[in-house]
Amino acid sequence: MKLADLGDVRLHYRIDGPDDGAPVVFANSLGTDLRLWDPIMPLLPKGLRILRFDKRGHGLSSCPPAPYSMGALVTDTEKLMELHGFKDALFVGLSIGGMIAQGLAVKRLDLVRAVVLSNTGARIGNADMWGERIAAVQKNGIDSLADAVMERWFAPDFRATPDLELWRNMLVRQEVDGYAGCSAAISGTDFYTTTASLRLPALGIAGSDDGSTPPDLVRETVDLIPGSKFEIIRRAGHLPCVEKPEEYAQILTKFMRDTGHI
C-alpha cells in the first residue's frame, strides 16, 4: 500500500508491472476502490505498467470535506500520473472514472494517448437526481441506497451469487463525504462539447443491463470522438469488469493491440 501526498489530498495507489512497460491507468467508479479491477488484472497482457488508485473520499485515500468538483478529480489524477512518470498512457475509466478520463484527455494529451470510456457518459443523470441522492446519503447513510445501487451495478445472474455481498460491503464502507463529494462532481459535469473536441483513439464499453449508464448513453458519448469504437457486453450491468472479466480483458487487449499500445 502506498500513499501519494498531493497537497490537499492523499491518494492511495498501486503500481504493478515493470518500469519500462506500456503505461495503463485505471480509474474506478463511484462507491468502489481500486480493487474493482482485480478480476481482470491476471487476464491482461504481461509487461504492462499499471497504475490504479482510490480517488479522493474513497478506499484508503483521504476524504476532504464535500463537495468536490470534476476539475479537482482530474487534477488529482494528473498529479499522480506526473509523480510516477505515467505519460502517453492508455487511460481506462469506468463511470466517474470515465468522466475523469474525458476531462484529463482534453487537458493533458501528453499524458493520455488513448481512452477507454467504460459505462460512462459525457453527462450522467441530472442535478435534481444527484441532489436527491446526496441528501439521502447525508441523512440516512450509503446503506439506505445500497440495494438500489446493486440493481444498477449488476445483472440478475450476478445478483443471485454470494459475491454480491462483497460489492455491497465495498459500497457501504465508503466515506459518506467521499460518496457525496464525488456525486456532486458528477452532477456538475457536462462534457459534451469538450469531449467532441478530442482526437485520439477511443473505445466505449457498455453493459447490456447497466442501470446507471445505459448502452445508448455510452455509445452517444464515444460517438462524439471521430473514429471511436464501441463494444457491448451482454448480461452485464454497470461493472462488467466484475461480471464478465474474461470478455472485458479481451476487449481491452484487442484495443491495446489495435492502437499499437502493445
PDB file of C-alpha atoms in Angstrom, residues 7 18 62 83 91 109 133 154 157 184 191 216:
ATOM      1  CA  GLY A   7      -1.267  18.745  -1.096  1.00  0.00           C
ATOM      2  CA  PRO A  18       7.961  -3.256 -14.961  1.00  0.00           C
ATOM      3  CA  SER A  62      -8.050  10.838   2.446  1.00  0.00           C
ATOM      4  CA  LEU A  83       4.523  11.955  -9.895  1.00  0.00           C
ATOM      5  CA  PHE A  91      -6.448   5.507 -19.726  1.00  0.00           C
ATOM      6  CA  LEU A 109      -2.990  14.966 -24.250  1.00  0.00           C
ATOM      7  CA  ARG A 133     -29.133  11.067  -3.798  1.00  0.00           C
ATOM      8  CA  PHE A 154     -25.186  -5.931 -11.678  1.00  0.00           C
ATOM      9  CA  ASP A 157     -27.406 -13.573 -12.715  1.00  0.00           C
ATOM     10  CA  ALA A 184     -21.598  16.465  -6.628  1.00  0.00           C
ATOM     11  CA  PHE A 191     -18.526  17.183 -21.201  1.00  0.00           C
ATOM     12  CA  ASP A 216     -27.172   4.244 -25.657  1.00  0.00           C
TER      13      ASP A 216
END
